[in-house]
Amino acid sequence: MALLHTRRLLAAPRLAAATAARASSWWSHVEMGPPDPILGVTEAFKRDTNSKKMNLGVGAYRDDNGKPYVLNCVRKAEAMIASKKMDKEYLPIGGLADFTRASAELALGENSEAFKSGRYVTVQGISGTGSLRIGANFLQRFFKSSRDVYLPKPSWGNHTPIFRDAGLQLQAYRYYDPKTCSLDFSGAMDDISKIPEKSIILLHACAHNPTGVDPRQEQWKELAAMVKKRNLLVYFDMAYQGFASGDINRDAWAVRYFIEQGINVVLSQSYAKNMGLYGERAGAFTVICSDAEEAKRVESQLKILIRPMYSNPPLNGARIASIILNTPDLRKEWLVEVKGMADRIISMRTQLVSNLKKEGSSHNWQHITDQIGMFCFTGLKPEQVERLTKEFSIYMTKDGRISVAGVTSGNVGYLAHAIHQVTK
């Protein structure tokens, strides 16, 4: 007993010292951050032992067996790189030249006046996120007219911290109507008409994330006219070219139309979805300028911005994308494969609606097939989402957004049954 008492006496100072050390730590004031909502969904899914469980939270393509998919053209490009025994030297600050030129051509079109005249600059970025951040930092430093960036409501969750952390102010304009699960076009036009001149507006070029709701071409024309009238700087985020409709030209239509109307946009691209290069982090940032001389000046400043951020971009993903885009046979194969991915997702939308009807659902689910791209805003309420998780082991974010890529011909019937059960 005496020995125990002695140990407690000896332990007390050590405990006090440890507590004092924590209190005097440089980081004692740092609070625990909130968990990422999508990663949280994935962790809960992994813990679930139900054999029928579905993860509809992650924004990555899956084949019809629910497995990650590496494109054949990517495998062939990797084999070409390996056979040439290429070096691992640093890329230039602006990235791989063949990649940036091919990226600009893919986005703008080979017959684009801006592309052919050289009045653009494209730098390689760390996929879509990194490219957006390059653009945000560039605007913060050089766009003197305004610090306000107007995002659609809702927008991709990462847009807010990307622009906020670059020192810009976040504003919003109406975009999605939850009552109809479709575009609130009149609301968007009304809000945009009131945006102060020379502000920045962000537009999703295609496959709006998270809603899957895109303007029609006639609506894009009206939006372009309004943007031009208000003299707004347009920042296009194009993360899904080819992956949305299966047609690279159709998915880039809005970007090209705006430029044709004399609107000099800035643009971010990603090859995560359309080439499946998720972990390779291949992307690009483009500025359309008034002439080639201005483009050179902008390029010089972009390099100055990039240098202290990460010096130069990753090599392997840019090489893969560049080889695919610049090798005719591989490019042709890629266009077939990206259309195959898009078509599978479109088919899953159709099958989900068909199965809901078979279940006897009386709701109108047309918005599921009207929307486009990887994501679908189902219109499910948080309490319905909770029931899907608890009762059926179907995981998604609380706002009812699902990744249609997680739906397969083998589980679409189960998903439709579960949705009907929680919505009837």
Coordinates of C-alpha atoms in Angstrom, one line a residue:
M1 CA 0.0 0.0 0.0
A2 CA 2.8 2.4 0.9
L3 CA 4.6 1.5 -2.4
L4 CA 1.4 2.3 -4.3
H5 CA 1.1 5.6 -2.5
T6 CA 4.7 6.4 -3.3
R7 CA 4.1 5.7 -7.0
R8 CA 1.1 8.0 -7.1
L9 CA 3.2 10.8 -5.5
L10 CA 5.9 10.2 -8.1
A11 CA 3.4 10.1 -10.9
A12 CA 1.7 13.3 -9.9
P13 CA 4.6 15.7 -10.8
R14 CA 5.1 13.9 -14.2
L15 CA 1.4 14.3 -15.0
A16 CA 1.5 17.9 -14.0
A17 CA 4.6 18.4 -16.1
A18 CA 2.9 16.7 -19.1
T19 CA -0.2 18.9 -18.7
A20 CA 2.0 22.0 -18.5
A21 CA 3.9 21.0 -21.6
R22 CA 0.7 20.6 -23.5
A23 CA -0.5 24.0 -22.3
S24 CA 2.8 25.6 -23.5
S25 CA 2.8 23.9 -26.9
W26 CA 2.9 26.0 -30.0
W27 CA -0.2 24.3 -31.2
S28 CA -2.3 24.0 -28.1
H29 CA -4.8 26.5 -29.6
V30 CA -5.4 24.4 -32.7
E31 CA -8.9 22.9 -32.7
M32 CA -9.9 19.6 -34.3
G33 CA -11.2 20.2 -37.7
P34 CA -14.5 18.8 -39.0
P35 CA -14.2 15.6 -41.0
D36 CA -14.5 15.7 -44.7
P37 CA -18.2 14.7 -45.5
I38 CA -17.3 12.5 -48.5
L39 CA -14.4 10.8 -46.8
G40 CA -16.6 10.2 -43.8
V41 CA -19.1 8.4 -46.0
T42 CA -16.4 6.2 -47.4
E43 CA -15.1 5.3 -43.9
A44 CA -18.6 4.4 -42.7
F45 CA -19.1 2.3 -45.9
K46 CA -15.8 0.4 -45.2
R47 CA -17.0 -0.5 -41.7
D48 CA -20.3 -1.9 -43.0
T49 CA -20.5 -5.7 -43.3
N50 CA -23.7 -5.9 -45.4
S51 CA -22.9 -7.7 -48.7
K52 CA -25.3 -5.4 -50.5
K53 CA -23.7 -2.2 -49.3
M54 CA -23.3 0.6 -51.9
N55 CA -20.9 3.6 -51.8
L56 CA -22.5 6.4 -53.9
G57 CA -20.4 9.2 -52.3
V58 CA -17.0 9.0 -54.1
G59 CA -16.5 10.9 -57.3
A60 CA -14.5 8.3 -59.2
Y61 CA -15.6 6.2 -62.1
R62 CA -16.3 2.5 -61.6
D63 CA -17.0 -0.2 -64.3
D64 CA -20.1 -2.3 -64.3
N65 CA -18.6 -4.6 -61.8
G66 CA -18.1 -1.7 -59.4
K67 CA -14.3 -1.8 -59.9
P68 CA -11.8 1.0 -60.6
Y69 CA -11.2 1.3 -64.3
V70 CA -7.9 2.1 -66.1
L71 CA -8.4 3.0 -69.8
N72 CA -6.7 0.8 -72.4
C73 CA -5.2 3.9 -74.0
V74 CA -3.6 4.9 -70.7
R75 CA -2.1 1.4 -70.4
K76 CA -0.7 1.7 -73.9
A77 CA 0.7 5.2 -73.2
E78 CA 2.4 3.9 -70.0
A79 CA 3.9 1.1 -72.1
M80 CA 5.3 3.6 -74.6
I81 CA 6.8 5.6 -71.8
A82 CA 8.4 2.5 -70.2
S83 CA 9.8 1.3 -73.5
K84 CA 11.5 4.6 -74.2
K85 CA 13.2 4.6 -70.8
M86 CA 12.5 8.3 -70.3
D87 CA 14.3 10.3 -67.6
K88 CA 12.7 11.8 -64.5
E89 CA 14.1 15.3 -64.8
Y90 CA 12.2 18.4 -63.6
L91 CA 9.6 19.8 -66.0
P92 CA 9.7 23.5 -66.7
I93 CA 7.7 25.7 -64.3
G94 CA 4.8 25.9 -66.8
G95 CA 4.8 22.2 -67.4
L96 CA 5.2 19.8 -70.4
A97 CA 4.9 21.9 -73.6
D98 CA 3.3 19.1 -75.6
F99 CA 0.7 18.6 -72.9
T100 CA -0.2 22.3 -72.4
R101 CA -0.6 22.9 -76.1
A102 CA -2.7 19.7 -76.5
S103 CA -4.8 20.8 -73.5
A104 CA -5.5 24.2 -75.0
E105 CA -6.4 22.6 -78.4
L106 CA -8.8 20.1 -76.7
A107 CA -10.6 22.9 -74.8
L108 CA -10.6 25.6 -77.4
G109 CA -10.8 23.5 -80.6
E110 CA -8.2 23.2 -83.3
N111 CA -10.0 25.8 -85.4
S112 CA -10.3 28.3 -82.6
E113 CA -9.1 31.8 -83.6
A114 CA -7.7 32.3 -80.1
F115 CA -5.7 29.1 -80.3
K116 CA -4.4 29.6 -83.9
S117 CA -3.4 33.2 -83.2
G118 CA -1.6 32.3 -80.0
R119 CA -3.4 34.8 -77.8
Y120 CA -3.7 32.3 -75.0
V121 CA -1.4 30.9 -72.3
T122 CA -1.8 27.4 -70.8
V123 CA 0.2 26.2 -67.8
Q124 CA 0.1 22.7 -66.4
G125 CA -1.5 22.4 -63.0
I126 CA -2.0 19.8 -60.3
S127 CA -5.2 18.4 -61.7
G128 CA -8.4 20.5 -61.5
T129 CA -7.9 21.6 -57.9
G130 CA -4.3 22.8 -58.4
S131 CA -5.3 24.5 -61.7
L132 CA -8.1 26.3 -60.0
R133 CA -5.8 27.5 -57.3
I134 CA -3.3 28.8 -59.8
G135 CA -6.1 30.8 -61.3
A136 CA -7.4 32.1 -58.0
N137 CA -3.9 33.3 -57.0
F138 CA -3.4 34.9 -60.4
L139 CA -6.7 36.8 -60.0
Q140 CA -5.9 37.8 -56.5
R141 CA -2.7 39.4 -57.6
F142 CA -3.6 40.9 -61.0
F143 CA -7.4 41.3 -61.3
K144 CA -7.6 44.8 -59.8
S145 CA -11.3 45.5 -60.6
S146 CA -12.9 43.3 -57.9
R147 CA -12.2 40.7 -55.2
D148 CA -15.6 39.2 -55.5
V149 CA -16.1 35.7 -57.0
Y150 CA -19.7 34.7 -57.7
L151 CA -20.3 30.9 -57.4
P152 CA -23.5 29.1 -58.4
K153 CA -25.7 27.9 -55.5
P154 CA -24.7 25.1 -55.0
S155 CA -21.2 24.6 -56.3
W156 CA -18.4 22.1 -55.9
G157 CA -17.5 22.1 -52.2
N158 CA -13.8 22.8 -52.8
H159 CA -14.5 26.0 -54.8
T160 CA -15.1 28.0 -51.6
P161 CA -11.9 27.2 -49.8
I162 CA -9.8 27.5 -53.0
F163 CA -10.9 31.0 -53.7
R164 CA -11.2 32.1 -50.1
D165 CA -7.7 30.9 -49.2
A166 CA -6.4 32.8 -52.2
G167 CA -7.7 36.0 -50.6
L168 CA -10.9 36.5 -52.7
Q169 CA -14.4 37.2 -51.4
L170 CA -17.1 34.6 -52.1
Q171 CA -20.6 35.6 -53.3
A172 CA -23.3 33.5 -54.9
Y173 CA -26.0 33.5 -57.6
R174 CA -29.0 31.3 -57.9
Y175 CA -28.6 28.2 -60.0
Y176 CA -30.4 25.1 -58.8
D177 CA -34.1 24.8 -57.9
P178 CA -34.6 22.1 -55.3
K179 CA -38.4 22.1 -55.9
T180 CA -38.0 21.0 -59.5
C181 CA -34.5 19.4 -59.2
S182 CA -33.5 21.5 -62.3
L183 CA -31.9 24.7 -63.3
D184 CA -33.4 27.9 -61.9
F185 CA -32.6 29.8 -65.1
S186 CA -34.7 32.9 -64.4
G187 CA -33.2 33.2 -60.9
A188 CA -29.7 32.8 -62.3
M189 CA -30.3 35.5 -65.0
D190 CA -31.9 37.8 -62.4
D191 CA -29.0 37.5 -60.0
I192 CA -26.3 37.8 -62.7
S193 CA -28.0 40.9 -64.0
K194 CA -27.3 42.5 -60.6
I195 CA -23.7 41.4 -60.2
P196 CA -21.5 44.6 -60.1
E197 CA -19.6 45.2 -63.3
K198 CA -16.0 43.8 -63.5
S199 CA -16.7 41.1 -61.0
I200 CA -15.6 37.4 -61.4
I201 CA -18.2 34.7 -62.1
L202 CA -17.5 31.0 -62.0
L203 CA -19.3 28.7 -64.4
H204 CA -19.2 24.9 -64.7
A205 CA -18.5 24.2 -68.4
C206 CA -20.4 20.9 -68.3
A207 CA -21.7 18.3 -65.9
H208 CA -22.3 20.8 -63.0
N209 CA -21.0 19.4 -59.7
P210 CA -22.9 18.5 -57.5
T211 CA -26.3 18.8 -59.3
G212 CA -25.7 17.4 -62.8
V213 CA -27.8 20.3 -64.1
D214 CA -26.5 22.2 -67.1
P215 CA -27.9 25.0 -69.2
R216 CA -29.2 24.2 -72.7
Q217 CA -27.3 25.8 -75.6
E218 CA -29.9 28.5 -76.0
Q219 CA -29.6 29.3 -72.3
W220 CA -25.8 29.4 -72.5
K221 CA -26.3 32.1 -75.3
E222 CA -28.5 34.2 -73.0
L223 CA -25.9 33.8 -70.2
A224 CA -23.1 34.9 -72.5
A225 CA -25.1 38.0 -73.5
M226 CA -25.8 38.9 -69.9
V227 CA -22.1 38.3 -68.9
K228 CA -21.0 40.5 -71.7
K229 CA -23.5 43.2 -70.9
R230 CA -22.3 43.2 -67.2
N231 CA -18.6 43.1 -68.3
L232 CA -17.9 40.1 -66.0
L233 CA -14.7 38.0 -66.0
V234 CA -15.7 34.4 -66.6
Y235 CA -13.8 31.6 -64.9
F236 CA -14.8 28.3 -66.4
D237 CA -14.2 25.1 -64.5
M238 CA -14.1 22.2 -67.0
A239 CA -13.5 19.0 -65.1
Y240 CA -15.6 16.6 -67.3
Q241 CA -14.9 17.3 -71.0
G242 CA -16.0 14.2 -72.9
F243 CA -17.1 12.5 -69.7
A244 CA -20.4 14.3 -69.5
S245 CA -22.0 13.6 -72.9
G246 CA -19.4 11.4 -74.4
D247 CA -18.6 14.1 -77.0
I248 CA -15.6 16.4 -76.3
N249 CA -16.9 19.1 -78.6
R250 CA -20.4 19.2 -77.2
D251 CA -19.0 19.4 -73.6
A252 CA -16.7 22.3 -74.6
W253 CA -19.4 24.1 -76.5
A254 CA -20.1 26.8 -73.8
V255 CA -16.4 27.7 -73.4
R256 CA -15.9 28.0 -77.2
Y257 CA -19.1 30.0 -77.7
F258 CA -18.2 32.6 -75.0
I259 CA -14.8 33.1 -76.6
E260 CA -16.4 33.5 -80.0
Q261 CA -18.6 36.2 -78.5
G262 CA -15.4 38.2 -77.6
I263 CA -15.5 37.1 -73.9
N264 CA -11.9 36.4 -72.8
V265 CA -12.3 33.7 -70.2
V266 CA -10.0 31.9 -67.9
L267 CA -10.3 28.1 -67.7
S268 CA -9.3 25.2 -65.5
Q269 CA -9.1 21.6 -66.9
S270 CA -8.7 18.2 -65.3
Y271 CA -7.9 14.8 -66.7
A272 CA -9.0 12.9 -63.5
K273 CA -12.4 11.9 -64.9
N274 CA -12.1 11.8 -68.7
M275 CA -8.8 9.8 -68.7
G276 CA -9.2 8.2 -65.3
L277 CA -5.9 9.8 -64.2
Y278 CA -7.1 10.5 -60.6
G279 CA -3.9 10.0 -58.8
E280 CA -1.6 11.3 -61.5
R281 CA -2.9 14.9 -60.9
A282 CA -2.9 16.1 -64.5
G283 CA -4.6 19.5 -65.2
A284 CA -4.2 22.8 -66.9
F285 CA -5.0 26.5 -66.4
T286 CA -5.6 28.8 -69.4
V287 CA -6.0 32.5 -69.8
I288 CA -7.4 33.9 -73.1
C289 CA -5.7 37.3 -73.8
S290 CA -6.2 40.2 -76.2
D291 CA -3.1 39.2 -78.3
A292 CA 0.0 37.0 -78.2
E293 CA 2.2 39.7 -76.6
E294 CA -0.2 40.0 -73.7
A295 CA -0.2 36.2 -73.4
K296 CA 3.6 36.2 -73.0
R297 CA 3.4 38.7 -70.2
V298 CA 0.7 36.7 -68.4
E299 CA 2.7 33.5 -68.8
S300 CA 5.7 35.2 -67.2
Q301 CA 3.7 36.1 -64.2
L302 CA 2.0 32.7 -63.9
K303 CA 5.5 31.2 -63.7
I304 CA 6.4 33.6 -61.0
L305 CA 3.3 32.5 -59.0
I306 CA 3.9 28.8 -59.5
R307 CA 7.6 28.8 -58.6
P308 CA 7.1 29.3 -54.8
M309 CA 4.0 27.1 -54.7
Y310 CA 5.5 23.8 -56.0
S311 CA 8.3 24.8 -58.4
N312 CA 7.2 22.6 -61.2
P313 CA 4.3 20.1 -61.8
P314 CA 4.3 16.3 -61.8
L315 CA 5.6 14.6 -64.9
N316 CA 4.0 11.2 -65.4
G317 CA 0.3 12.1 -65.7
A318 CA 1.2 14.9 -68.2
R319 CA 3.2 12.5 -70.3
I320 CA 0.4 10.0 -70.4
A321 CA -2.2 12.6 -71.4
S322 CA 0.1 14.2 -73.9
I323 CA 0.9 10.9 -75.6
I324 CA -2.8 10.1 -75.8
L325 CA -3.8 13.5 -77.2
N326 CA -0.9 13.7 -79.7
T327 CA -0.9 10.1 -81.0
P328 CA -3.8 9.7 -83.5
D329 CA -4.5 6.0 -82.8
L330 CA -4.5 6.5 -79.0
R331 CA -6.6 9.7 -79.3
K332 CA -9.1 7.8 -81.4
E333 CA -9.2 4.9 -78.8
W334 CA -9.5 7.4 -76.0
L335 CA -12.6 9.1 -77.6
V336 CA -14.2 5.7 -77.8
E337 CA -13.4 4.8 -74.2
V338 CA -14.5 8.1 -72.7
K339 CA -17.8 7.8 -74.6
G340 CA -18.1 4.3 -73.2
M341 CA -17.8 5.6 -69.7
A342 CA -20.3 8.4 -70.3
D343 CA -22.7 6.0 -72.0
R344 CA -22.6 3.6 -69.0
I345 CA -23.5 6.4 -66.6
I346 CA -26.3 7.6 -68.9
S347 CA -27.6 4.0 -69.0
M348 CA -27.5 3.7 -65.2
R349 CA -29.7 6.9 -65.0
T350 CA -32.2 5.4 -67.4
Q351 CA -32.2 2.0 -65.6
L352 CA -32.6 3.6 -62.2
V353 CA -35.7 5.5 -63.3
S354 CA -37.1 2.4 -65.1
N355 CA -36.6 0.3 -61.9
L356 CA -38.3 3.0 -59.7
K357 CA -41.3 2.8 -62.0
K358 CA -41.3 -1.0 -61.7
E359 CA -41.2 -0.7 -57.9
G360 CA -44.5 1.3 -58.3
S361 CA -43.1 4.7 -57.4
S362 CA -45.6 7.5 -58.1
H363 CA -42.9 10.3 -58.0
N364 CA -41.6 12.0 -61.1
W365 CA -38.0 11.0 -61.4
Q366 CA -37.4 12.6 -64.8
H367 CA -34.7 14.9 -63.3
I368 CA -32.4 11.8 -62.9
T369 CA -32.3 11.4 -66.7
D370 CA -32.4 15.1 -67.4
Q371 CA -29.2 15.7 -65.4
I372 CA -25.8 14.8 -66.8
G373 CA -22.4 13.6 -65.7
M374 CA -21.1 11.7 -62.8
F375 CA -23.3 13.2 -60.1
C376 CA -27.1 13.3 -59.6
F377 CA -29.0 15.4 -57.2
T378 CA -31.8 12.9 -56.3
G379 CA -34.0 15.3 -54.4
L380 CA -33.9 12.9 -51.4
K381 CA -34.2 14.6 -48.0
P382 CA -31.6 14.1 -45.2
E383 CA -33.9 11.9 -43.2
Q384 CA -34.5 9.7 -46.3
V385 CA -30.7 9.5 -46.9
E386 CA -30.3 8.5 -43.2
R387 CA -32.9 5.7 -43.7
L388 CA -31.1 4.5 -46.9
T389 CA -27.9 4.2 -44.9
K390 CA -29.4 2.6 -41.7
E391 CA -31.8 0.2 -43.4
F392 CA -30.2 -0.6 -46.7
S393 CA -26.4 0.2 -46.3
I394 CA -26.5 2.7 -49.1
Y395 CA -24.1 5.5 -48.5
M396 CA -24.3 9.1 -49.9
T397 CA -23.8 12.7 -48.8
K398 CA -26.7 14.1 -46.7
D399 CA -27.8 16.4 -49.5
G400 CA -28.9 13.4 -51.6
R401 CA -26.2 13.7 -54.1
I402 CA -25.2 10.3 -55.6
S403 CA -22.3 9.4 -57.8
V404 CA -24.0 7.5 -60.6
A405 CA -20.6 5.8 -61.4
G406 CA -21.2 3.7 -58.2
V407 CA -24.4 2.3 -59.7
T408 CA -24.1 -1.0 -61.7
S409 CA -26.5 -3.3 -63.6
G410 CA -26.1 -5.6 -60.6
N411 CA -27.2 -3.2 -57.9
V412 CA -29.5 -0.7 -59.7
G413 CA -32.5 -2.8 -58.8
Y414 CA -31.6 -2.8 -55.2
L415 CA -31.0 0.9 -55.2
A416 CA -34.4 1.6 -56.8
H417 CA -36.1 -0.7 -54.3
A418 CA -34.5 1.1 -51.4
I419 CA -35.3 4.6 -52.7
H420 CA -38.9 3.6 -53.2
Q421 CA -39.1 2.3 -49.7
V422 CA -37.9 5.6 -48.2
T423 CA -39.9 7.9 -50.5
K424 CA -43.3 6.1 -50.8

